[in-house]
Coordinates of C-alpha atoms in Angstrom, one line a residue:
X1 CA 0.0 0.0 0.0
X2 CA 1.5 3.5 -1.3
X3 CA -0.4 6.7 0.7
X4 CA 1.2 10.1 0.0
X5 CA 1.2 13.6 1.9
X6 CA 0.8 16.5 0.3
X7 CA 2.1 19.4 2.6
X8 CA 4.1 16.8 4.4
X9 CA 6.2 19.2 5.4
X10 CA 4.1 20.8 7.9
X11 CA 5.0 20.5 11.3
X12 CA 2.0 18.5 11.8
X13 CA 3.3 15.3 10.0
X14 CA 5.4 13.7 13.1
X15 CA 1.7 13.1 14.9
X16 CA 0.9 11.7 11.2
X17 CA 3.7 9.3 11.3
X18 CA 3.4 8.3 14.8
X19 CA -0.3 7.1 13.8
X20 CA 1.1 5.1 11.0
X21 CA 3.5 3.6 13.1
X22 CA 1.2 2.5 15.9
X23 CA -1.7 1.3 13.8
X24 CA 0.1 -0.6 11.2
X25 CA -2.3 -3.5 11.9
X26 CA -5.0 -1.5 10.8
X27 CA -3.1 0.6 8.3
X28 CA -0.2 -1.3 7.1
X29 CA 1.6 1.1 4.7
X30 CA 4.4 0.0 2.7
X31 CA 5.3 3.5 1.1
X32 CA 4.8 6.3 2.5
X33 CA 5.3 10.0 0.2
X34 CA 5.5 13.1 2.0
X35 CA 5.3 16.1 -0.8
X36 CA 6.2 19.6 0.0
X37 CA 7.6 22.3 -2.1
X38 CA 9.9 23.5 0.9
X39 CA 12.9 21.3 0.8
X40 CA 14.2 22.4 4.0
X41 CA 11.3 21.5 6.0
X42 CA 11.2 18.3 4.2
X43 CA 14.4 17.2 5.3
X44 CA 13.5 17.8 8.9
X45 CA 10.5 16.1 9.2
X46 CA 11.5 13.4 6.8
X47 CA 14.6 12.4 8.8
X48 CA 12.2 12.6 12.5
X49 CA 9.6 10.3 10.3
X50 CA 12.1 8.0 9.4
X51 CA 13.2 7.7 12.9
X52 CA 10.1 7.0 14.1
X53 CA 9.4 4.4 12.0
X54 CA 12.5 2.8 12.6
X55 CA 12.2 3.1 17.0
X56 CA 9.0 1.4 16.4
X57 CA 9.6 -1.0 14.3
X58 CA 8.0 -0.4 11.3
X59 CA 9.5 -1.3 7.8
X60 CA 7.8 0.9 5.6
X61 CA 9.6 3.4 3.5
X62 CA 9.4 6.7 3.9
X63 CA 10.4 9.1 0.8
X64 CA 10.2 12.9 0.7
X65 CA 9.7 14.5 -3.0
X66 CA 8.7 18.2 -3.9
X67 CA 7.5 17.2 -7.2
X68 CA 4.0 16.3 -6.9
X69 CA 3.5 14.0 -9.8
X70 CA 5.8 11.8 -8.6
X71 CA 4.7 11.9 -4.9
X72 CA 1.1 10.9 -6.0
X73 CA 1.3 8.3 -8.8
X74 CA 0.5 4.7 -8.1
X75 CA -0.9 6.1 -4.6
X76 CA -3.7 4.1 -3.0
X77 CA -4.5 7.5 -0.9
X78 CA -3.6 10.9 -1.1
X79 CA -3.5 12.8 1.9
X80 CA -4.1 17.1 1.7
X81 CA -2.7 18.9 4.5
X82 CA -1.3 21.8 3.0
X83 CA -1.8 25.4 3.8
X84 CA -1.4 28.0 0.3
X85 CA 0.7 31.3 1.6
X86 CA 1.7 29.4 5.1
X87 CA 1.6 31.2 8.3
X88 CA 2.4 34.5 7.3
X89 CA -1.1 34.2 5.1
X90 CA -3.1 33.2 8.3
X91 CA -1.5 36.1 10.4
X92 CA -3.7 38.3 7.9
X93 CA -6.7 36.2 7.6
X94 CA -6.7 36.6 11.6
X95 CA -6.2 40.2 11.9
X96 CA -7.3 42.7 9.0
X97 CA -10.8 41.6 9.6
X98 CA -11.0 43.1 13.2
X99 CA -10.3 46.6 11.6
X100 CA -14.1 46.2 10.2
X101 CA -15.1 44.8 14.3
X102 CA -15.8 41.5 12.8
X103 CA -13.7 38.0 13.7
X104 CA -10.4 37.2 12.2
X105 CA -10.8 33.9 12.0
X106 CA -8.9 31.4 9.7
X107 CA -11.8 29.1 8.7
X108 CA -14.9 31.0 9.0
X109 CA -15.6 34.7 8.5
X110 CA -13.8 36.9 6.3
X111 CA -10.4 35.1 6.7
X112 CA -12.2 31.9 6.2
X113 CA -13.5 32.7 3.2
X114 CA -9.9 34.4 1.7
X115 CA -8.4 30.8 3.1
X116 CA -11.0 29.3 0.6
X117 CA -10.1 31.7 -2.6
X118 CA -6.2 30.9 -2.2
X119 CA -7.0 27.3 -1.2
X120 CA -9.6 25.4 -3.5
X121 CA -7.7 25.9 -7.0
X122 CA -4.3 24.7 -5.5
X123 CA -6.2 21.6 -4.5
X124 CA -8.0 21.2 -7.6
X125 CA -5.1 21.1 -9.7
X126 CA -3.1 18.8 -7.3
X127 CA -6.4 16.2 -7.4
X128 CA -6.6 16.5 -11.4
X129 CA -2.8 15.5 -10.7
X130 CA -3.9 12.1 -8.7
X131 CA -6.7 11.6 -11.3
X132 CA -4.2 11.7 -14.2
X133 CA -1.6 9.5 -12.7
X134 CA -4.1 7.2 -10.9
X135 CA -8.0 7.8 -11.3
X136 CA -8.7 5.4 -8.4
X137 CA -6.9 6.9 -5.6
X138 CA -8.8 8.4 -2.4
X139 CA -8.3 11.6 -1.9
X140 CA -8.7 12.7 1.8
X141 CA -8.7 17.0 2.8
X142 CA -7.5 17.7 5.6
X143 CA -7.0 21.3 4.6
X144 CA -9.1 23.6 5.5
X145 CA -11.8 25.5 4.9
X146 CA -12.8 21.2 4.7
X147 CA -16.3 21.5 4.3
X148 CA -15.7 24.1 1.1
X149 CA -12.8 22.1 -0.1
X150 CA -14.5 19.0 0.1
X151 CA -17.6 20.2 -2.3
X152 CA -15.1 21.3 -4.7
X153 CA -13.4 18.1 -5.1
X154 CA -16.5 16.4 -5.0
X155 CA -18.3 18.6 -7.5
X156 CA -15.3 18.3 -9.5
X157 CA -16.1 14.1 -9.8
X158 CA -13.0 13.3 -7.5
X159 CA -12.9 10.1 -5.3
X160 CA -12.9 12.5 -1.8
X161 CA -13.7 12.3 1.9
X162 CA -13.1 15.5 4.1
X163 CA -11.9 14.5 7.7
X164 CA -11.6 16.9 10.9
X165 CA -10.6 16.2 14.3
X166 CA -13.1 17.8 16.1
X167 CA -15.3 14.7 16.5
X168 CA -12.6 12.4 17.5
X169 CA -11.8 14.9 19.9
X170 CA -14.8 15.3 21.5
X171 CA -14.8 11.2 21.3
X172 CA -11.7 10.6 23.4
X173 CA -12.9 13.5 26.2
X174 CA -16.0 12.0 26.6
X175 CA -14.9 8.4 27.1
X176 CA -12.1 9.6 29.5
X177 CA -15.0 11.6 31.4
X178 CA -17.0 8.0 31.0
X179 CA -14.3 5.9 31.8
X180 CA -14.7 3.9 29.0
X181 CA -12.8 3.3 26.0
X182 CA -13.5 5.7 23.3
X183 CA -14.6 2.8 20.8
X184 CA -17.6 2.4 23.0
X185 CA -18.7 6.0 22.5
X186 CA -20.9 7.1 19.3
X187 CA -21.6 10.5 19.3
X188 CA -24.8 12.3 17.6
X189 CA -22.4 14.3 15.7
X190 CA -24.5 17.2 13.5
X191 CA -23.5 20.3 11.8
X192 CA -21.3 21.7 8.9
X193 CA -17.2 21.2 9.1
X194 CA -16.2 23.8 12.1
X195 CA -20.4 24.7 12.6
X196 CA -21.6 21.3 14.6
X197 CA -23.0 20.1 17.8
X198 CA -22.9 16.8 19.4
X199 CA -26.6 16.3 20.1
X200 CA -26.1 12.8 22.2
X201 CA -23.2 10.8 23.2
X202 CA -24.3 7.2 23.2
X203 CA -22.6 4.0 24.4
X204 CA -21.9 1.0 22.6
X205 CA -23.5 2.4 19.5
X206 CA -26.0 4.2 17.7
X207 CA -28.8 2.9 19.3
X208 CA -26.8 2.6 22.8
X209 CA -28.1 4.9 25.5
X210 CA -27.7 8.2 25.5
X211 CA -25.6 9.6 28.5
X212 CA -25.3 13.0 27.1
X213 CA -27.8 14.8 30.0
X214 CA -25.5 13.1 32.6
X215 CA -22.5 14.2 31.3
X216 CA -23.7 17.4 31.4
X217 CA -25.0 17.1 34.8
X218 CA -21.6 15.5 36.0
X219 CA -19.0 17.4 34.2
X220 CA -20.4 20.9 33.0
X221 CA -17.9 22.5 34.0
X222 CA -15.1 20.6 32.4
X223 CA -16.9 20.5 29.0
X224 CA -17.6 24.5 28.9
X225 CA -14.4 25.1 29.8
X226 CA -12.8 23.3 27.3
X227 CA -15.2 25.3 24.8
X228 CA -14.8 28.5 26.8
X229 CA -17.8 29.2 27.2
X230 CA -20.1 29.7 29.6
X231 CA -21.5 26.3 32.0
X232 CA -24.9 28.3 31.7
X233 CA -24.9 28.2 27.8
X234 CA -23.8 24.6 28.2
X235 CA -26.6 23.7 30.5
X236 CA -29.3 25.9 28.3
X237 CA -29.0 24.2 25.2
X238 CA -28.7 21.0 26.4
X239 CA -25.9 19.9 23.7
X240 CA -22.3 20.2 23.6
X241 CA -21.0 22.9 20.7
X242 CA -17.8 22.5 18.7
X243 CA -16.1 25.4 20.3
X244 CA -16.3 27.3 16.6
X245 CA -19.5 28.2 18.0
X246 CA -17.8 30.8 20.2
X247 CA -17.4 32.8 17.2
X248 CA -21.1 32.9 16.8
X249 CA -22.2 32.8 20.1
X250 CA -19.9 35.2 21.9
X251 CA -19.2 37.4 18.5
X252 CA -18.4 40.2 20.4
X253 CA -16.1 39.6 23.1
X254 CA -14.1 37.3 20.9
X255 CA -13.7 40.5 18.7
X256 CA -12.3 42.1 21.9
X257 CA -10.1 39.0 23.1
X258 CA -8.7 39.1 19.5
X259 CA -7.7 42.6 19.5
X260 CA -5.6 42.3 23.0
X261 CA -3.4 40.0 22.3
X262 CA -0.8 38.1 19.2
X263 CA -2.9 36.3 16.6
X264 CA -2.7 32.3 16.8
X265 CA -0.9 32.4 13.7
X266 CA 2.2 34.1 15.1
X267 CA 2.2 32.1 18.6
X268 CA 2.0 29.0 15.5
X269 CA 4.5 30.1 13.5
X270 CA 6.9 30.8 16.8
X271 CA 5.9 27.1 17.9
X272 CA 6.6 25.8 14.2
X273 CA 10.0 27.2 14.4
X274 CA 11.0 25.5 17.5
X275 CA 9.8 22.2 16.8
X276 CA 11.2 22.5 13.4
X277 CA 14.5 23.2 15.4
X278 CA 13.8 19.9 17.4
X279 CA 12.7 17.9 14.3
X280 CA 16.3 18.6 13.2
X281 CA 18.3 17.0 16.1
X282 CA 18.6 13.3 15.1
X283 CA 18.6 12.1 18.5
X284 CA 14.7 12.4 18.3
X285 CA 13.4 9.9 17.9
X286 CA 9.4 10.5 18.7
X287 CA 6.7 13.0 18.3
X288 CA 7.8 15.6 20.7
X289 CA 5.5 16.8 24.1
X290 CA 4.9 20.0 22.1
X291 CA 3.2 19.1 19.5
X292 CA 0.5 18.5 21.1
X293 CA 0.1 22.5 21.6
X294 CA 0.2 22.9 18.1
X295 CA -3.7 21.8 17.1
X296 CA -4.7 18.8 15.1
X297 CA -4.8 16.0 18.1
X298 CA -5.8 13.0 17.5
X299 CA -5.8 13.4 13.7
X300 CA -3.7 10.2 13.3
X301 CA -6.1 8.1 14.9
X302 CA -9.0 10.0 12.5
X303 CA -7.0 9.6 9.5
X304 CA -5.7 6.3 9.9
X305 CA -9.4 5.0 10.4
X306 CA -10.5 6.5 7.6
X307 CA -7.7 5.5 4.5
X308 CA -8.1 1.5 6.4
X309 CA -11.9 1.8 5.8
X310 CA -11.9 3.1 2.3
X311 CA -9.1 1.1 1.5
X312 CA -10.7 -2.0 2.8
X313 CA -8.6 -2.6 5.6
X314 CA -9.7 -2.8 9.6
X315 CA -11.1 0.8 10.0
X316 CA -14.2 1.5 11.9
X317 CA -17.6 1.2 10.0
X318 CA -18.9 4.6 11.3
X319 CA -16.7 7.6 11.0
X320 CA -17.4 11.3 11.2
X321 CA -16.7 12.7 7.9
X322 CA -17.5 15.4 5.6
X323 CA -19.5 14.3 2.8
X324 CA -22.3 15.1 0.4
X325 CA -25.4 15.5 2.4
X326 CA -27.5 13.3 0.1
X327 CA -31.0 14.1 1.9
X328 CA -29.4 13.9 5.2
X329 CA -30.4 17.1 5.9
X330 CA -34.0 17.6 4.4
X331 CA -33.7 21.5 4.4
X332 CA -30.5 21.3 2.6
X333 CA -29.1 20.3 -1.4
X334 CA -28.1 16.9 -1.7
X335 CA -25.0 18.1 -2.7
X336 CA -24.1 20.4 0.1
X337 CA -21.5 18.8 2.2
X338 CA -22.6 18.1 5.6
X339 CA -20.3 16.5 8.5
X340 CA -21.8 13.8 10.2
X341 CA -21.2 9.9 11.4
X342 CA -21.4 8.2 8.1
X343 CA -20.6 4.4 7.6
X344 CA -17.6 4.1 5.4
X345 CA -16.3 1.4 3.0
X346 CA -14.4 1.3 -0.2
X347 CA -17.3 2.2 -2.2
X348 CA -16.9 5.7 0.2
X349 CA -19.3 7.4 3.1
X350 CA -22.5 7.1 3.7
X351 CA -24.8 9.4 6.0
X352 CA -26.4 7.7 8.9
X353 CA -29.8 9.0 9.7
X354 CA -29.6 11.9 12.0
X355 CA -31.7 13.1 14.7
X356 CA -34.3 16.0 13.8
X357 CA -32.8 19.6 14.7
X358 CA -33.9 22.0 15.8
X359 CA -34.6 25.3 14.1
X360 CA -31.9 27.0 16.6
X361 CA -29.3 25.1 14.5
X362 CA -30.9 24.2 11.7
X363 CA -31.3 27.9 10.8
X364 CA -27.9 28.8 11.3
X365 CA -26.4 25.8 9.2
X366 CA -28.8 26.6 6.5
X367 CA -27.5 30.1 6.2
X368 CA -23.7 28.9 6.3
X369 CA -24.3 26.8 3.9
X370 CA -26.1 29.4 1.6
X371 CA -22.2 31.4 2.0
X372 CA -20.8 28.1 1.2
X373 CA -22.5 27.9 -1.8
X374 CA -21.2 31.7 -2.7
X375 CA -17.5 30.9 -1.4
X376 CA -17.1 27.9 -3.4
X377 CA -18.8 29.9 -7.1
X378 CA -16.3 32.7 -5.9
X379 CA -13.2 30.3 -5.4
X380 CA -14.2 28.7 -9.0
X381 CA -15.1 31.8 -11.1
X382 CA -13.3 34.7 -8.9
X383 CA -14.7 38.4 -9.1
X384 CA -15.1 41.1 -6.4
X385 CA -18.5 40.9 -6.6
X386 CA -18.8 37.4 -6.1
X387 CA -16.6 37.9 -3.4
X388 CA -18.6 40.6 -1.6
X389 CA -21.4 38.3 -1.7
X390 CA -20.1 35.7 -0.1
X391 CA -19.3 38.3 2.6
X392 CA -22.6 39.6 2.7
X393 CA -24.4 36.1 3.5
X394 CA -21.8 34.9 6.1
X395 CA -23.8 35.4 9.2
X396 CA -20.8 36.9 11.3
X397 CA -20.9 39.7 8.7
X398 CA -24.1 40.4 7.2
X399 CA -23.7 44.2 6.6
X400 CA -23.3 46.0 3.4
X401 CA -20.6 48.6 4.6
X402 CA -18.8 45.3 6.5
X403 CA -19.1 43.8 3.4
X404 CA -17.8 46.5 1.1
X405 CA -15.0 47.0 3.1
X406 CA -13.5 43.6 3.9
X407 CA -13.8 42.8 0.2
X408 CA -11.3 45.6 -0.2
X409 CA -9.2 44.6 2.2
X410 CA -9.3 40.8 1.6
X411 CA -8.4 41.6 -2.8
X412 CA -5.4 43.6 -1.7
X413 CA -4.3 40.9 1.2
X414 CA -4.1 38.0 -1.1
X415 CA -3.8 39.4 -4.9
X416 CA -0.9 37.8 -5.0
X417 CA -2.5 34.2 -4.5
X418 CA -6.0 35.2 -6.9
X419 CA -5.3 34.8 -10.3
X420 CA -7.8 37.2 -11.4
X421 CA -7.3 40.2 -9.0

């Protein structure tokens, strides 16, 4: 089995390889590509992933490429991870938005919708790449925005499956809460990629009991916490938010947080460089403690699952994934691309049935999806207008002189990365 990375350079890769190296069983690759067009990062984290695979004993081999055609052909999977304009790109998409009072935000709001426009062509052309040198691969996004990304692929007749780890998050921190093990948890997992709520938590199953109102009950605290937000909002709705919701729900104040203090990208991008610096002593043999700090946990586990399933290997049946909605959904297209438990095989995901939602939520997925729609068309076809629509409908925006303005500002941020600007 051949699986490839594109964007393995990223600093994210080590908790990549450390999954392939613990779940061989389940995933057992025999080539693995990382693809990246930065040579020197590639050397670092190639060299760490080799050492990893070696201290745990697993034989596969590891190459490192910056040509993308070669990376991908003959793959079984190709992995997306990369992020267009790196860092220095998502230290704008979090800030020139709060000179207009609204969020800056790299996956939702103005900067999630300028992440979209530099993002869904690059991927395009590298999945016409996998479709030329091997029309059968799986593609699996991991780049964000995922839900947007994921339509294009999928509206462009690609093999795809968008993945988060937001789910398998919320997975792991339940069962520990539970003390169970997190295969006996199945959550009632609802919502758009980043826009979601897990409406039950239910043991052994999707029929199993749902201890959701307990956990509540027993561990409010913890759980709003970790979203930070309120216990009360917690205990209100009676269902467990992704913590995107905080941009929604406390719009405002994040606004304010935002403005006090270094955006995430620049506490990132001074994290990347000293775990790029660790990545390069060859003592190190392991994923290193501070990684963890740097997002994506438990994205191995998620995206091992996921390539064993649609490759036909040992993965789970039911994943979360982001997929076409196909009904799911009643108030929604078919072809919108929800993010729910779906059972997976090598045919690729399937919805589950869902509970029915409420208009609280299903209002507001409705109208992200609406931007969704306008993002992607604006991605595709480019324009300032279409790209002051898009503004216009995203829900965190919704004003005409917002709108004007941050399409200004979001043309002159990235006209370097929008071929028709």
């Amino acid at each position: 089995m051949k699986l490839a990375v594109v964007g393995g350079g990223s600093t994210y890769t080590p908790e990549l390889i450390d999954g392939f190296a613990r779940l061989r069983d389940t995933l057992p690759v025999e080539e693995l590509v990382l693809v990246d067009p930065d040579a020197h990062r590639l050397e670092l984290v190639g060299g760490l992933a080799r050492r990893i695979f070696a201290k745990q004993g697993h034989r596969g081999r590891i190459v490192t490429t910056s040509d993308i055609d070669a990376g991908v052909a003959d793959a079984d999977a190709v992995l997306l991870q990369l992020r267009v304009g790196g860092q220095a790109a998502r230290n704008q998409d979090e800030t020139w938005p709060l000179e207009c009072g609204c969020i800056g935000q790299e996956t939702t709001g103005a900067g999630g919708l300028a992440k979209a426009l530099r993002t869904v062509p690059v991927v395009l052309d590298i999945a016409e790449r996998v479709r030329r040198t091997n029309p059968n691969a799986w593609i699996i996004d991991f780049t964000n925005p995922v839900g947007i990304v994921t339509r294009a692929l999928l509206q462009a007749g690609h093999k795809a499956v968008g993945l988060c780890n937001v789910a398998i998050g919320f997975q792991r921190k339940f069962a520990a809460l539970l003390d169970v093990t997190p295969g006996e948890v199945h959550l009632d997992h609802v919502g758009l990629n980043h826009l979601s709520w897990e409406l039950g938590v239910r043991l052994g199953g999707p029929e199993g009991e749902n201890v959701l109102p307990r956990l509540i009950a027993e561990h409010g605290d913890a759980i709003a916490d970790d979203l930070h937000m309120p216990r009360a909002v917690v205990d209100r709705l009676g269902v467990v938010p992704s913590y995107y919701l905080r941009y929604f729900y406390a719009h405002d104040e994040v606004v304010r947080e935002l403005g006090t203090k270094p955006s995430r990208a620049a506490e990132v991008a001074a994290m990347e460089k000293e775990l790029l610096a660790m990545y390069g002593d060859p003592a190190l043999d392991e994923k290193p403690a501070l990684l963890a700090k740097r997002g994506g946990a438990f994205y191995s586990e998620a995206a091992v699952d996921l390539a064993a399933s649609l490759l036909g290997g040992g993965g789970s049946a039911v994943q979360v994934v982001n997929t076409y909605n196909r009904g799911t959904l009643p108030f929604l297209p078919d072809d919108a691309v929800i993010e729910v438990q779906a059972r997976v095989d090598g045919t690729g995901a399937t919805p589950l049935a869902v509970p029915e939602l409420d208009p609280l939520y299903a209002g507001l997925i409705a109208n992200v999806t609406a931007y969704e729609d306008l993002a992607l068309e604006a991605a595709l076809r480019g324009g300032r207008d279409r790209v002051f629509k898009a503004l216009l409908a995203h829900p965190l925006i919704g004003q005409f002189e917002y709108a004007e303005a941050l399409t200004d500002k979001l043309i002159a941020h990235n006209r370097e990365h929008l071929a028709w600007a």
